[in-house]
Structures are given as structure tokens and as C-alpha cells.
Tab-separated table of N, CA and C in Angstrom:
chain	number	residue	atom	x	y	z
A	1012	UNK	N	-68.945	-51.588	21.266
A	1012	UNK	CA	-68.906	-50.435	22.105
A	1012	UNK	C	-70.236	-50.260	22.803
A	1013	UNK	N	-69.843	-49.967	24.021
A	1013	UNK	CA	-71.147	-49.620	25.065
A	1013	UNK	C	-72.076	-48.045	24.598
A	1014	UNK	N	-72.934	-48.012	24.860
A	1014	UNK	CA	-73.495	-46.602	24.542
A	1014	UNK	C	-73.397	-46.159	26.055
A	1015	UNK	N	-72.864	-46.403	26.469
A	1015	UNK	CA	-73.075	-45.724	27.873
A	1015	UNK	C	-71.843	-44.591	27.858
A	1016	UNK	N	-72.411	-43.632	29.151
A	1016	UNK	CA	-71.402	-42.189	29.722
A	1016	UNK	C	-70.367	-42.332	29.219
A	1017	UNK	N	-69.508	-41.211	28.661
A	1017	UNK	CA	-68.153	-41.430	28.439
A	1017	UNK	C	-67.856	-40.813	29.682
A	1018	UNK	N	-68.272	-40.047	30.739
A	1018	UNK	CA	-67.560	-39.065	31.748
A	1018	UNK	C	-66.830	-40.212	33.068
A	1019	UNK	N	-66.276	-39.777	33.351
A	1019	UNK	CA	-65.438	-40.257	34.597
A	1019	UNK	C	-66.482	-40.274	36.185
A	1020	UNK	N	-66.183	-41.186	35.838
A	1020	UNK	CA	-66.504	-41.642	37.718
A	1020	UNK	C	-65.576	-40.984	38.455
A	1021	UNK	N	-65.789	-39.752	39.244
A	1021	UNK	CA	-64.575	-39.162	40.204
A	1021	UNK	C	-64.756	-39.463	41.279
A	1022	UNK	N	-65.521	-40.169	41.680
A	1022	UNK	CA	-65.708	-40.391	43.053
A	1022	UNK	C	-64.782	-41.645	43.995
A	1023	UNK	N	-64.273	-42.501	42.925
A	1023	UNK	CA	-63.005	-43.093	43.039
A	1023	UNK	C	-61.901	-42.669	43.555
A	1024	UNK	N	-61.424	-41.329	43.360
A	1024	UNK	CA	-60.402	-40.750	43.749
A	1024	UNK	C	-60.710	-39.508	44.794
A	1025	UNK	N	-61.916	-39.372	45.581
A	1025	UNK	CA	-62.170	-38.240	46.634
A	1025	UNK	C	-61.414	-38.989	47.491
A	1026	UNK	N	-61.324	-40.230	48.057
A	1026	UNK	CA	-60.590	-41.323	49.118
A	1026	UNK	C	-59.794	-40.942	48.708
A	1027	UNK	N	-58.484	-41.092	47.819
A	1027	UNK	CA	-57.893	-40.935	47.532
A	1027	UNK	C	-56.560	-40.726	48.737
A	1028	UNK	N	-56.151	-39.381	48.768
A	1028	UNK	CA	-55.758	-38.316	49.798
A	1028	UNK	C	-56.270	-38.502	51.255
A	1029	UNK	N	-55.356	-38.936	52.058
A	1029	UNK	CA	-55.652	-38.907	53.095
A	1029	UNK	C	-55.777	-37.612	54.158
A	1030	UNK	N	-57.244	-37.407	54.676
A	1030	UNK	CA	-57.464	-36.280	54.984
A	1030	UNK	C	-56.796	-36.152	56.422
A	1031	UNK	N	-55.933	-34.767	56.446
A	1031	UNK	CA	-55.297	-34.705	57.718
A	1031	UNK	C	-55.857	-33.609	58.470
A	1032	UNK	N	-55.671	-33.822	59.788
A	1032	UNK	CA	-56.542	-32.955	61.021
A	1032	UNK	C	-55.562	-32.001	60.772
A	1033	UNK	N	-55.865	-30.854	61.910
A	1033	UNK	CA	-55.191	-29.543	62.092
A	1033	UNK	C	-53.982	-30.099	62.652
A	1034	UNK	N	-54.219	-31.386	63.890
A	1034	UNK	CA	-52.717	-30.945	64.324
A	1034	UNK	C	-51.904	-31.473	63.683
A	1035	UNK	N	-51.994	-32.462	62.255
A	1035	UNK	CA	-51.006	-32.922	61.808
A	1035	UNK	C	-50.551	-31.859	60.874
A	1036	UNK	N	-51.624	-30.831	60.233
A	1036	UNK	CA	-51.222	-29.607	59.594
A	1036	UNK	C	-49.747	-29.060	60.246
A	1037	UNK	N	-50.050	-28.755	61.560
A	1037	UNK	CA	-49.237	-28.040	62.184
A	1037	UNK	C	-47.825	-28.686	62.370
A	1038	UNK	N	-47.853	-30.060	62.314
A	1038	UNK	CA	-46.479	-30.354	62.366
A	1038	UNK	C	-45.643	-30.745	61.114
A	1039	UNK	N	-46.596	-30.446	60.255
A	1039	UNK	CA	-45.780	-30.428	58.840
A	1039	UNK	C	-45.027	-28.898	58.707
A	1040	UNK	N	-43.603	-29.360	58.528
A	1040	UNK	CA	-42.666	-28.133	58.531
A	1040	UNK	C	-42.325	-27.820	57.112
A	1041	UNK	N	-42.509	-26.774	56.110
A	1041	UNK	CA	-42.011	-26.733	55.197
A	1041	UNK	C	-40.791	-26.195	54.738
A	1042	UNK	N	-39.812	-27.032	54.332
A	1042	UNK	CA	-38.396	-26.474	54.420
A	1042	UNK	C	-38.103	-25.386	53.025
A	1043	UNK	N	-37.561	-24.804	53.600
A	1043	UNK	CA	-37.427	-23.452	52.069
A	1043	UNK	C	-35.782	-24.264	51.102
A	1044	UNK	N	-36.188	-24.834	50.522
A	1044	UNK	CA	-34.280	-24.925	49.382
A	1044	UNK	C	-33.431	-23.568	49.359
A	1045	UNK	N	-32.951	-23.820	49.868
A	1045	UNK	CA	-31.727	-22.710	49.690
A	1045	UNK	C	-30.951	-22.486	48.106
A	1046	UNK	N	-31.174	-21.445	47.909
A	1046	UNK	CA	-30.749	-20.764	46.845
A	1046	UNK	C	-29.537	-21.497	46.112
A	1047	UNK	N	-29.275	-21.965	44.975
A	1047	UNK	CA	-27.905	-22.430	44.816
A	1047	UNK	C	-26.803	-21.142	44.302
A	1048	UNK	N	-25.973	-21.211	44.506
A	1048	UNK	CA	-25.013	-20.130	44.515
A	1048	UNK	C	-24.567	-19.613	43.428
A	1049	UNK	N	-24.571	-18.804	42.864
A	1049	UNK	CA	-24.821	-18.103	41.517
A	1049	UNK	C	-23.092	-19.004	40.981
A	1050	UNK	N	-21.848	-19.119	41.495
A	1050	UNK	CA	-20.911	-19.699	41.291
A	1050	UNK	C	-20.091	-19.659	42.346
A	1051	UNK	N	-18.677	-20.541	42.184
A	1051	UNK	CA	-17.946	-20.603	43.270
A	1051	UNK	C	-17.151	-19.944	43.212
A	1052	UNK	N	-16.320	-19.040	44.162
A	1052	UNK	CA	-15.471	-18.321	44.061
A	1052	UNK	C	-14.091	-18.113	43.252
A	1053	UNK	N	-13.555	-19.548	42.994
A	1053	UNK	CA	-12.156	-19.877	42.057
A	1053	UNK	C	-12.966	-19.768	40.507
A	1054	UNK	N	-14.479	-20.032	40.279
A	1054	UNK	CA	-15.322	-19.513	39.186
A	1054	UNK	C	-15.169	-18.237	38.936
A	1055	UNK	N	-15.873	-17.651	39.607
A	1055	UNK	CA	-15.846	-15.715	39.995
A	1055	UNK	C	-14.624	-15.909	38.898
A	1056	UNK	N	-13.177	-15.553	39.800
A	1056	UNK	CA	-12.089	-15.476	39.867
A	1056	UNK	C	-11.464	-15.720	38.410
A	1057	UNK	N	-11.965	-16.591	37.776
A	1057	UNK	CA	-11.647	-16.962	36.610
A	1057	UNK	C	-12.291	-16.257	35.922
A	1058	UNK	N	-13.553	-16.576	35.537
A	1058	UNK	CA	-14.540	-15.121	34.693
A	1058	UNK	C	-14.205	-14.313	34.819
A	1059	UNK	N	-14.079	-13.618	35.805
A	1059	UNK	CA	-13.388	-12.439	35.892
A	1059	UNK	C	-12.276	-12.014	35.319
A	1060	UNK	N	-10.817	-12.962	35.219
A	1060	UNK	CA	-9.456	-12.843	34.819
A	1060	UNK	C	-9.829	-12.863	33.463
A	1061	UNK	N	-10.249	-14.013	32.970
A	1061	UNK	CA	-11.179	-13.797	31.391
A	1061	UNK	C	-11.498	-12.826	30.985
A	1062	UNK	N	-12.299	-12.224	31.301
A	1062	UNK	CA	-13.151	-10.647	30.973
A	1062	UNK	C	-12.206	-9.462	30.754
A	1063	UNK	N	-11.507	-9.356	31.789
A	1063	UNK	CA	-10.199	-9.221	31.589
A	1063	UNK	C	-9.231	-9.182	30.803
A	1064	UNK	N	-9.088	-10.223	30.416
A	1064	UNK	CA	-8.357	-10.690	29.232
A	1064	UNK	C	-8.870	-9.998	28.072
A	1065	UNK	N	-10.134	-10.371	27.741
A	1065	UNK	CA	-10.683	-9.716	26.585
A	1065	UNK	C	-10.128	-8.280	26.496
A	1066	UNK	N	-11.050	-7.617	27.717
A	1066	UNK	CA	-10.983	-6.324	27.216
A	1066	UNK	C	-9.630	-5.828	27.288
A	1067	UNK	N	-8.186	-6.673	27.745
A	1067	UNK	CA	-7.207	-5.932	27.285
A	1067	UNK	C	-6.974	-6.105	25.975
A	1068	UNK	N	-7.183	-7.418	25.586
A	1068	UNK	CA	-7.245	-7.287	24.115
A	1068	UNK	C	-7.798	-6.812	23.026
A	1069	UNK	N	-8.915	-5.758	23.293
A	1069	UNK	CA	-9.341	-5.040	22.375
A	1069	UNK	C	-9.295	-4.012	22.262
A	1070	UNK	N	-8.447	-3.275	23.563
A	1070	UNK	CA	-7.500	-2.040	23.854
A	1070	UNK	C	-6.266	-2.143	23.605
A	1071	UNK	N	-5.846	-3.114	23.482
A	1071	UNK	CA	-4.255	-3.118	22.827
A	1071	UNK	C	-4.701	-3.033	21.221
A	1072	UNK	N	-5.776	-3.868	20.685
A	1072	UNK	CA	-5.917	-3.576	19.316
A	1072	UNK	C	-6.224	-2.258	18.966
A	1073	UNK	N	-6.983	-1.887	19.339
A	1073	UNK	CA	-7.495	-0.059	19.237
A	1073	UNK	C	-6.315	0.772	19.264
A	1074	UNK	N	-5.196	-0.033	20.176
A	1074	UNK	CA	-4.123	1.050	20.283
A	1074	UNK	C	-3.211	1.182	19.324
A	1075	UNK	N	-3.210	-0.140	19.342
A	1075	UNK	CA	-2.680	-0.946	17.804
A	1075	UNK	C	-2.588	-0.124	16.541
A	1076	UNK	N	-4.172	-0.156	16.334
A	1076	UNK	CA	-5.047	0.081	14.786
A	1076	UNK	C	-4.394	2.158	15.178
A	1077	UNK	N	-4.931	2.359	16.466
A	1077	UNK	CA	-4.382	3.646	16.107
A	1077	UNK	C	-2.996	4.582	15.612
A	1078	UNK	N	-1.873	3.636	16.228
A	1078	UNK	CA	-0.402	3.808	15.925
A	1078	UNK	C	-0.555	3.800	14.270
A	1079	UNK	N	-0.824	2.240	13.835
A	1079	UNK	CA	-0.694	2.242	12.521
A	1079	UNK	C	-1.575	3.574	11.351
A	1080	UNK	N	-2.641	3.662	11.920
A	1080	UNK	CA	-2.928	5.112	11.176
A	1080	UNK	C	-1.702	6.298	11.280
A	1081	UNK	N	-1.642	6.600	12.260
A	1081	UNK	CA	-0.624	7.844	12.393
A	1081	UNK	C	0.447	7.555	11.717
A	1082	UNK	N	0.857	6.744	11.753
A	1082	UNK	CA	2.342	5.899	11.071
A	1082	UNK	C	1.946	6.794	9.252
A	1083	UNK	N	0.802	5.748	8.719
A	1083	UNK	CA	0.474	6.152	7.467
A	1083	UNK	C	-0.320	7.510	7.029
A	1084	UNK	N	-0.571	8.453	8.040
A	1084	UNK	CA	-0.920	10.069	7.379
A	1084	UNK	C	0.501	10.671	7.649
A	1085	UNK	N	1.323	9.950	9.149
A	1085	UNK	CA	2.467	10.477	8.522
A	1085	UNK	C	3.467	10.212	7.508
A	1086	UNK	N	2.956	9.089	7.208
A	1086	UNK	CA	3.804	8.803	5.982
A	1086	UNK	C	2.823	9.519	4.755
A	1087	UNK	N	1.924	9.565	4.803
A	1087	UNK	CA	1.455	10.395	3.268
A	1087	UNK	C	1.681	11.674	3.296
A	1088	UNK	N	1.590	12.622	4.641
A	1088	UNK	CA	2.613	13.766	5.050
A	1088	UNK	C	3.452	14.050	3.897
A	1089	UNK	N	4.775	12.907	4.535
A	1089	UNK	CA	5.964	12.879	3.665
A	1089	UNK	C	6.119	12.994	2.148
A	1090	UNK	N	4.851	12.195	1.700
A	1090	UNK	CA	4.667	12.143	0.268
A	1090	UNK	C	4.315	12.911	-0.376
A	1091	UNK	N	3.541	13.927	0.471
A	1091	UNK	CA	3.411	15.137	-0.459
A	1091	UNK	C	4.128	16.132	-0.431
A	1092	UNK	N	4.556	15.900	0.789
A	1092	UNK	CA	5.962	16.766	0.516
A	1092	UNK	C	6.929	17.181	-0.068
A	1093	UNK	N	7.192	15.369	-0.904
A	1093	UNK	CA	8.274	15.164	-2.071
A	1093	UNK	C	7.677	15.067	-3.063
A	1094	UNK	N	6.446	15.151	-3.170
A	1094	UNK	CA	5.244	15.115	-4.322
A	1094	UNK	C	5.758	16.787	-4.678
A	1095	UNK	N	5.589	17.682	-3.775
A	1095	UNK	CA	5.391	19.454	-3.887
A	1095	UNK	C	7.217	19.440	-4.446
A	1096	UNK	N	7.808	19.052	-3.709
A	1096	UNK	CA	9.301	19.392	-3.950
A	1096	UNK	C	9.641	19.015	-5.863
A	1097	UNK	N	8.874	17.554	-5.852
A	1097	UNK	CA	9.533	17.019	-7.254
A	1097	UNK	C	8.953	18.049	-8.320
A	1098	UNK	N	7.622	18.989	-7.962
A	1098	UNK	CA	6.770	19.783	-8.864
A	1098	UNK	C	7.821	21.091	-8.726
A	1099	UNK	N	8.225	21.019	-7.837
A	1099	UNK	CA	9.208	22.891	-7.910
A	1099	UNK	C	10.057	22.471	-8.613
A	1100	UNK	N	10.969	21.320	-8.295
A	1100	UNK	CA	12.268	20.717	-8.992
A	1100	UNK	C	11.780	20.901	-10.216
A	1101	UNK	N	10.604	20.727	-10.905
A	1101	UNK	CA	10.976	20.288	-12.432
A	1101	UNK	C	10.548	21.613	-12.920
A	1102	UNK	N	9.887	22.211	-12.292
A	1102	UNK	CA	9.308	23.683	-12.746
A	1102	UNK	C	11.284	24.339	-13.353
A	1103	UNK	N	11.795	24.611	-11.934
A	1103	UNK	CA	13.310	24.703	-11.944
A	1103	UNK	C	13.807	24.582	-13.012
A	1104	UNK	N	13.875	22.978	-13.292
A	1104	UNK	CA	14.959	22.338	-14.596
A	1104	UNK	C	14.323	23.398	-15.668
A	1105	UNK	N	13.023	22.858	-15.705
A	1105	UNK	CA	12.038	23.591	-17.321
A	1105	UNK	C	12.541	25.214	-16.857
A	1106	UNK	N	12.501	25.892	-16.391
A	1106	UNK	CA	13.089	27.162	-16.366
A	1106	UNK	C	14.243	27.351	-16.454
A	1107	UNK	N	15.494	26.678	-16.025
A	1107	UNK	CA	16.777	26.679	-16.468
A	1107	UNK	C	17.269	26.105	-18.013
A	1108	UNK	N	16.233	24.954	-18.156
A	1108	UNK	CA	16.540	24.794	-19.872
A	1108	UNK	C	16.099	25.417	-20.715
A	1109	UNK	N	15.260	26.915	-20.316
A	1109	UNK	CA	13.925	27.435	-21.617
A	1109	UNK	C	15.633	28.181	-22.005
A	1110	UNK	N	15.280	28.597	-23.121
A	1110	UNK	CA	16.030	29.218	-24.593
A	1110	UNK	C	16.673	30.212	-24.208
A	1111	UNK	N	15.545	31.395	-23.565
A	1111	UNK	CA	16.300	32.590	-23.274
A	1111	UNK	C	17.429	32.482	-21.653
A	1112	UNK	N	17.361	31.381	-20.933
A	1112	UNK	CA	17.811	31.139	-19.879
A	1112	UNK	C	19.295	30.784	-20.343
A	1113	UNK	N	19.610	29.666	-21.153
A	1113	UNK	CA	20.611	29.505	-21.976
A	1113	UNK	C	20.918	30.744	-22.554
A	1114	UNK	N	20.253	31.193	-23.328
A	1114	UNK	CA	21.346	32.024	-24.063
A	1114	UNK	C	21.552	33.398	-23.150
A	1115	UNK	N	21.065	33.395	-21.967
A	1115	UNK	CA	21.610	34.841	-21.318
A	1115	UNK	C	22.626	33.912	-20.517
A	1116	UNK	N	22.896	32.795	-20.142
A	1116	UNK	CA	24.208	32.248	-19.606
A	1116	UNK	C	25.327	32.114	-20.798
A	1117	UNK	N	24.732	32.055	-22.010
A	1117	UNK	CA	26.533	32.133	-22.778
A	1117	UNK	C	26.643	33.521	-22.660
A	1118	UNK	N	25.757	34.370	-23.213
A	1118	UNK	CA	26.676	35.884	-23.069
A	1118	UNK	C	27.066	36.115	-21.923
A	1119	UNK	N	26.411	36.146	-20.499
A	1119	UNK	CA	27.033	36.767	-19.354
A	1119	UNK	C	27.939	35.726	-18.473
A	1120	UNK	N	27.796	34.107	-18.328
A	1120	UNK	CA	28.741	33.336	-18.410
A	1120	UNK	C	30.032	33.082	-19.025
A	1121	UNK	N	29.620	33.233	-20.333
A	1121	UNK	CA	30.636	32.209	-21.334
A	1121	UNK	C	31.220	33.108	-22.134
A	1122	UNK	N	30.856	34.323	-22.291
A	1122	UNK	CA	31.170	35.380	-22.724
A	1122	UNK	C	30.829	35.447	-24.077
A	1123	UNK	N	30.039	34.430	-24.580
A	1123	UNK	CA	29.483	34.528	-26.161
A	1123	UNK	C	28.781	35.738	-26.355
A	1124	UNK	N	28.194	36.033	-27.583
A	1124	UNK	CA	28.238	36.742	-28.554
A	1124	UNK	C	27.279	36.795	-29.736
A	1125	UNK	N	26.438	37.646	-30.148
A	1125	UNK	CA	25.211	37.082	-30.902
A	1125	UNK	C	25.988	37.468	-32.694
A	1126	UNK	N	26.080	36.729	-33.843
A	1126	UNK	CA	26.420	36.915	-34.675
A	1126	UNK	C	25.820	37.843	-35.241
A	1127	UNK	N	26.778	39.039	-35.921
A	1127	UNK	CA	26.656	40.025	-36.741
A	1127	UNK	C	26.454	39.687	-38.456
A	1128	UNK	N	25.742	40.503	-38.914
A	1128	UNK	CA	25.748	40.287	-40.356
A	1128	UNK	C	26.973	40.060	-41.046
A	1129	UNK	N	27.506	40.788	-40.592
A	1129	UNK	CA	28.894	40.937	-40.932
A	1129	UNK	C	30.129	39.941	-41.179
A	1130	UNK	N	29.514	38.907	-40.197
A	1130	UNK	CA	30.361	37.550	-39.691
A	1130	UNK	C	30.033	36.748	-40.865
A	1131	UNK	N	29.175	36.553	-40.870
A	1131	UNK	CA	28.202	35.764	-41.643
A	1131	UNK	C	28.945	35.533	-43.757
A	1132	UNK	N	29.304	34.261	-43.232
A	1132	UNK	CA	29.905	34.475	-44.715
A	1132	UNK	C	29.418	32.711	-45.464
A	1133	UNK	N	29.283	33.258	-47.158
A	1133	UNK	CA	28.563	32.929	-47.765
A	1133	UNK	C	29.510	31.709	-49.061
A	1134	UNK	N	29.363	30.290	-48.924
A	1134	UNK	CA	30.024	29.877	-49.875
A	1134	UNK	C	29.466	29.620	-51.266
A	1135	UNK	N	30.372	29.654	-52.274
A	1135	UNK	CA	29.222	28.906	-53.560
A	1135	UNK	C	30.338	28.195	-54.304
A	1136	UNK	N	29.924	27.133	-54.898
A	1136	UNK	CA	30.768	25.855	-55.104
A	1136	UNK	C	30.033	25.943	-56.750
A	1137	UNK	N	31.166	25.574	-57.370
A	1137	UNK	CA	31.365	26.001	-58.823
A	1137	UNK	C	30.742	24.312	-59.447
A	1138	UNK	N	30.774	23.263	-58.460
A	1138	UNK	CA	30.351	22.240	-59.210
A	1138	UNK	C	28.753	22.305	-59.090
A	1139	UNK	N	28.594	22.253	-58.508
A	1139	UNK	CA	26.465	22.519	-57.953
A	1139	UNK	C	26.606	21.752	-56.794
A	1140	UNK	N	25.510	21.262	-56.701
A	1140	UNK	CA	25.479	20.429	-55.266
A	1140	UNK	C	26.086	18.860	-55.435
A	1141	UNK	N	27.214	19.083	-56.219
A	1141	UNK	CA	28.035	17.393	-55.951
A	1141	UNK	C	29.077	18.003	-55.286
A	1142	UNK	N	29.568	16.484	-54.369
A	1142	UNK	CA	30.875	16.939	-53.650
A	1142	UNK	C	31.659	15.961	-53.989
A	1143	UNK	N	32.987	15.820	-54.530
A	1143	UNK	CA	34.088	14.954	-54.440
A	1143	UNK	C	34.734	14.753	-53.642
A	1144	UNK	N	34.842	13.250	-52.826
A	1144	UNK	CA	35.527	12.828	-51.707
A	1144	UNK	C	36.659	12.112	-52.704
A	1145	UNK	N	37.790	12.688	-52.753
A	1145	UNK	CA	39.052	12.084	-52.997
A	1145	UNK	C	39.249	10.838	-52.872
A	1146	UNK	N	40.162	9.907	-53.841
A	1146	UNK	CA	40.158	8.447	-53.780
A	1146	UNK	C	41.223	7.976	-52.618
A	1147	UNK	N	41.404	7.354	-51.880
A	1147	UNK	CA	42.499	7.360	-51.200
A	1147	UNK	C	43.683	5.946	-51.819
A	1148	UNK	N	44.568	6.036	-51.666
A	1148	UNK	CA	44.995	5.375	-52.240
A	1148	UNK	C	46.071	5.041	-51.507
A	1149	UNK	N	45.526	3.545	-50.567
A	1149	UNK	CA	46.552	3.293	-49.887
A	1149	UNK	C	47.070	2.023	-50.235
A	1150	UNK	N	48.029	2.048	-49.188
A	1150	UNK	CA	49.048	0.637	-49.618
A	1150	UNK	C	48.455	-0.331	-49.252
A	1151	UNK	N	49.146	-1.598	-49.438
A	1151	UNK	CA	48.395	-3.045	-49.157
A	1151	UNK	C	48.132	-3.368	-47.981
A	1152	UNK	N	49.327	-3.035	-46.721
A	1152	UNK	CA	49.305	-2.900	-45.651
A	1152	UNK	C	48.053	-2.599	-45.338
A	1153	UNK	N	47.945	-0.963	-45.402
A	1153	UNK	CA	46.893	-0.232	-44.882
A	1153	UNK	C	45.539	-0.912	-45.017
A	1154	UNK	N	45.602	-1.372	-45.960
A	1154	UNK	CA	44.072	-1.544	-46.753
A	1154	UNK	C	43.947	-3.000	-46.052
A	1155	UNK	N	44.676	-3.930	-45.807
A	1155	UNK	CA	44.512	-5.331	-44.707
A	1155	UNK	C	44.600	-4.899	-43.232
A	1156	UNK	N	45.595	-3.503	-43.106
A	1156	UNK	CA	45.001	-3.213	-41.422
A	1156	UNK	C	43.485	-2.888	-41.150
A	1157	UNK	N	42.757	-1.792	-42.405
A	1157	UNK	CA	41.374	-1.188	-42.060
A	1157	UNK	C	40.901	-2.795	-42.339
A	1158	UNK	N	40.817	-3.570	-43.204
A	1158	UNK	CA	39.985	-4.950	-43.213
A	1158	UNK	C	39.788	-5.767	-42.141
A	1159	UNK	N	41.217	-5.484	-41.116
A	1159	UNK	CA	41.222	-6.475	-39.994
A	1159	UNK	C	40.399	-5.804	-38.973
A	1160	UNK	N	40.800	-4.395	-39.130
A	1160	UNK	CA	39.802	-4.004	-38.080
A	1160	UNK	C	38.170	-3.578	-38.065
A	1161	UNK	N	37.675	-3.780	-39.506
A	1161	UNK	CA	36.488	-4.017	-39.845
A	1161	UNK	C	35.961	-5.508	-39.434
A	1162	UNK	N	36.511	-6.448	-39.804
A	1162	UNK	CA	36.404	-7.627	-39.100
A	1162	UNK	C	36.461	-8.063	-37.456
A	1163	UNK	N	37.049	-7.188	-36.797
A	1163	UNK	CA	36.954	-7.201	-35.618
A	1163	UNK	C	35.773	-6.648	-34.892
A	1164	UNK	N	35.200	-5.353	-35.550
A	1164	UNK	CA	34.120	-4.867	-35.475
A	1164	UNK	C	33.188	-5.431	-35.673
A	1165	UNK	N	33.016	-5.966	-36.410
A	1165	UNK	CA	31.755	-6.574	-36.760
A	1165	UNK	C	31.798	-8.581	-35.792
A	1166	UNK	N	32.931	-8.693	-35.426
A	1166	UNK	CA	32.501	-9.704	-34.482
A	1166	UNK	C	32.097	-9.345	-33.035
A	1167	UNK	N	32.388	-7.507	-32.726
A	1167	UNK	CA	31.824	-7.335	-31.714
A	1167	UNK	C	30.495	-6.834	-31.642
A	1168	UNK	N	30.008	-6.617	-32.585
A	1168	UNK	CA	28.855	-6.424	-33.188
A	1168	UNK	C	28.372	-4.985	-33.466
């Protein structure tokens, strides 16, 4: 390696450029590029129909999404409606089945009658608390008809 200048010799390139007089200044015309056209019209036309497109489609959805709400508060409407009705209904039943409801329909319905002391009668059985069910004593017949039809029973289960 040289120890010499690293800097550039510029004087090589002042020639360079050929220096032009005024009047060749003057006949250099500089042309302006004309703008290129943002798009072509059947472009436009299309973007446009596009855009279009969209936004009907996100107004038909909106309209959409809104039907289906109304649909379902009026349907939960309904539900509480028969929600309130099924709560009176059973209130109803439970008030028509309470005790005193019944028994003021047999007396003034049915024409019943509340038992008197009087009615009221008292048995007493001389054996104590055994009861004798009589032997029956049937014929052969009988006693193979109840067998057959115990057997029939029990195959119907």
C-alpha cells in the first residue's frame, strides 16, 4: 500500500458535463408527464357496484339481526305470559283442593252432612282382636277353575 492521499482527484470529472450556452438553455423544452389517471372508468364503475354490494350487505344483516331480536322478546313476551297464567292455574287447583273447599262442596253440592254423635256407633267383638274368615269349601270343579285362573294370571304377570 501507497502512503499517499486517500482523497479523490475531482478534477477528472469538472469536463465531464458538457457546458451549454444560453441559447441552447433556451431550446431545451421541458415536458411536464401527465398525471396518470387515478382509474378507468369500467374501474370506477365496478368499485363502485362493489361498495355497493357491501354496504347492502351489512344492511340487510342489521335488518336481519334486528327481526330476529323482536321475533325472540316477542317470544319471551309469550313466555311469561304462560309462565304468569301456569302460577294462577296452580294457585286455582291448590285452592280448589284445600279441605275446607271440598268439604263446603259436599254440603252445598252433594248435599252431605257432618256426622252427629249420635250416628256414630260403636262395635265390640267378643273374640278380641282375632277375626275368623270361614273355610270355604268348594267342589273340585271350583277349586281347578280358581287354579286355572291363577295360572293364567301369573303367566300374564
Amino acid at each position: 500500500m501507497s502512503k499517499g492521499s486517500l482523497a479523490y482527484d475531482l478534477s477528472k470529472y469538472e469536463n465531464a458535463a458538457p457546458k451549454l450556452t444560453s441559447d441552447e438553455k433556451t431550446k431545451i423544452k421541458v415536458r411536464k408527464a401527465k398525471p396518470e389517471a387515478a382509474g378507468s372508468a369500467p374501474r370506477i364503475i365496478v368499485l363502485a357496484l362493489a361498495a355497493g354490494l357491501l354496504l347492502g350487505l351489512v344492511i340487510y344483516g342489521k335488518v336481519e339481526n334486528a327481526a330476529i331480536h323482536s321475533e325472540i322478546s316477542a317470544e319471551t313476551k309469550y313466555v311469561d305470559i304462560l309462565r304468569s297464567e301456569n302460577v294462577r292455574m296452580q294457585t286455582e287447583i291448590e285452592s280448589k283442593s284445600a279441605l275446607k273447599s271440598v268439604e263446603e262442596y259436599a254440603v252445598n253440592v252433594l248435599g252431605m252432612q257432618k256426622l252427629d254423635k249420635s250416628q256414630i256407633e260403636y262395635l265390640s267383638l267378643e273374640n278380641g282382636n282375632v277375626v275368623d274368615i270361614p273355610d270355604n269349601s268348594d267342589n273340585l270343579f271350583v277349586r281347578i277353575k280358581h287354579a286355572f285362573e291363577d295360572f293364567v294370571e301369573y303367566l300374564r304377570g
